[in-house]
Short mmCIF file of C-alpha atoms in Angstrom, two decimals:
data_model
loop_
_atom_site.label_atom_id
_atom_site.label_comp_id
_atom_site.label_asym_id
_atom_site.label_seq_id
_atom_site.Cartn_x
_atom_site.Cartn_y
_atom_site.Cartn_z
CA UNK A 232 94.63 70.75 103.17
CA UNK A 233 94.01 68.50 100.19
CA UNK A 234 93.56 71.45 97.91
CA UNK A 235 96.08 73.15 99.03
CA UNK A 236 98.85 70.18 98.74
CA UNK A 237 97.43 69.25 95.16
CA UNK A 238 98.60 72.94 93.80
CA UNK A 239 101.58 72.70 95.43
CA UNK A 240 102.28 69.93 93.63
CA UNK A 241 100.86 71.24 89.98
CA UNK A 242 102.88 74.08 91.04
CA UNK A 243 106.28 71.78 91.25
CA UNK A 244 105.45 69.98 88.06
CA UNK A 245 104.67 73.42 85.77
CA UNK A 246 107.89 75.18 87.05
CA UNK A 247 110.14 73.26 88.38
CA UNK A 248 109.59 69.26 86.14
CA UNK A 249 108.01 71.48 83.27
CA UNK A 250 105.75 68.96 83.28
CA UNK A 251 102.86 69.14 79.83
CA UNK A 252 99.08 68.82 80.68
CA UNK A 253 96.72 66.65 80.93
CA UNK A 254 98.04 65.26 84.19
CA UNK A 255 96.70 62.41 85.86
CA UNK A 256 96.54 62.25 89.70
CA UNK A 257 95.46 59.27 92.13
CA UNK A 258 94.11 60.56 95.65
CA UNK A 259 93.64 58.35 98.20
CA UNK A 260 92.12 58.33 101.11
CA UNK A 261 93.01 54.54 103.16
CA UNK A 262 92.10 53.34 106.58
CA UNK A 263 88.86 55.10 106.73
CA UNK A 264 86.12 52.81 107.26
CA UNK A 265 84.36 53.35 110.72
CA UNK A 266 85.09 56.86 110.53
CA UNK A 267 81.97 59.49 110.00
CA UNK A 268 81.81 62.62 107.52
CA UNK A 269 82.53 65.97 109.62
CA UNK A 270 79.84 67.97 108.60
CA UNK A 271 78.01 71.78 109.13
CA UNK A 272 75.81 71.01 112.24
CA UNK A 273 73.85 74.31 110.54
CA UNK A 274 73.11 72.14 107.55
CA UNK A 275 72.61 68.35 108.75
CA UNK A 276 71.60 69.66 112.46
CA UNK A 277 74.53 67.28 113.90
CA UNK A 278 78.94 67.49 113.37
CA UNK A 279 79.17 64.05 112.23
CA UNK A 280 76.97 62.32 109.60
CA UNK A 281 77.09 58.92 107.39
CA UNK A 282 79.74 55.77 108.31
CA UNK A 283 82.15 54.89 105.61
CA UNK A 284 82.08 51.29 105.63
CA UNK A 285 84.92 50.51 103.19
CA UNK A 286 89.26 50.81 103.86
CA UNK A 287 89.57 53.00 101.27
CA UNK A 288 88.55 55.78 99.01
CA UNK A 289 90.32 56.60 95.55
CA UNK A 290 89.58 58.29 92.39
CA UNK A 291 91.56 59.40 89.79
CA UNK A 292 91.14 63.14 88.58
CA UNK A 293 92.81 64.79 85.39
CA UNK A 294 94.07 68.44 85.39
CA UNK A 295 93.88 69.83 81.96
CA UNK A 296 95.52 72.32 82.45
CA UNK A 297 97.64 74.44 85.16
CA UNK A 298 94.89 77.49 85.51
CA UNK A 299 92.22 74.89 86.73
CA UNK A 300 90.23 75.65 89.76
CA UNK A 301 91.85 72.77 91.81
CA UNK A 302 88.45 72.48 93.94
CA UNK A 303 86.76 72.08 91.23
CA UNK A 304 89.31 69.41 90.23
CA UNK A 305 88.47 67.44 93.61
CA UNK A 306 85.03 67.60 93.57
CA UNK A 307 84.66 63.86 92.25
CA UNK A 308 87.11 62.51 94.87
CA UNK A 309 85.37 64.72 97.81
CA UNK A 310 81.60 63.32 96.20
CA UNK A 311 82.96 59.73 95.97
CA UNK A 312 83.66 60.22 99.74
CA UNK A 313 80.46 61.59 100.62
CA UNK A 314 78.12 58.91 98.29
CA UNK A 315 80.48 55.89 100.19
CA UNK A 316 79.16 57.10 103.68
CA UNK A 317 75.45 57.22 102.33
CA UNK A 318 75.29 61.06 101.41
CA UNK A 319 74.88 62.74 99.03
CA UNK A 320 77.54 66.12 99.39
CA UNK A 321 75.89 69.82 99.24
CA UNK A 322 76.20 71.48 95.81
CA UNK A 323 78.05 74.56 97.01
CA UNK A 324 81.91 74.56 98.20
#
């Protein structure tokens, strides 16, 4: 859902704002502590794995350019997630 919000977004600011690259963005994830990672029971033999323990989890990711694999533009945020519930997050997907 993330991914797919974020190019909506670039798609808004190349087209519509005509909006230059680099971009910065700011994602945020906030009221999160307590809750556990969802995970692939086939990989960590359970659904849920590691606690986050803080409120919050932010990062800020540049997009270089519009033709940028926007997964591949997450990927900090989505490991900042998994290293602040103790885990370290698979290297595929």
């Amino acid at each position: 859902m993330l991914s797919e919000t974020l190019s909506n977004l670039l798609d808004v600011a190349e087209r519509q704002l005509k909006l230059e690259p680099p971009l910065l963005a700011w994602v945020l994830l906030n009221g999160v502590d307590g809750f556990r990672l969802a995970v692939d029971p086939q990989k960590y033999h359970q659904s849920r794995v590691g606690q986050l323990l803080q409120p919050q989890v932010e990062e800020r990711v540049e997009i270089g350019s519009y033709g940028h694999d926007i997964d591949s533009v997450l990927r900090p945020f989505f490991e900042k997630i998994y290293d602040k519930a103790g885990r370290e997050r698979p290297a595929e997907g």
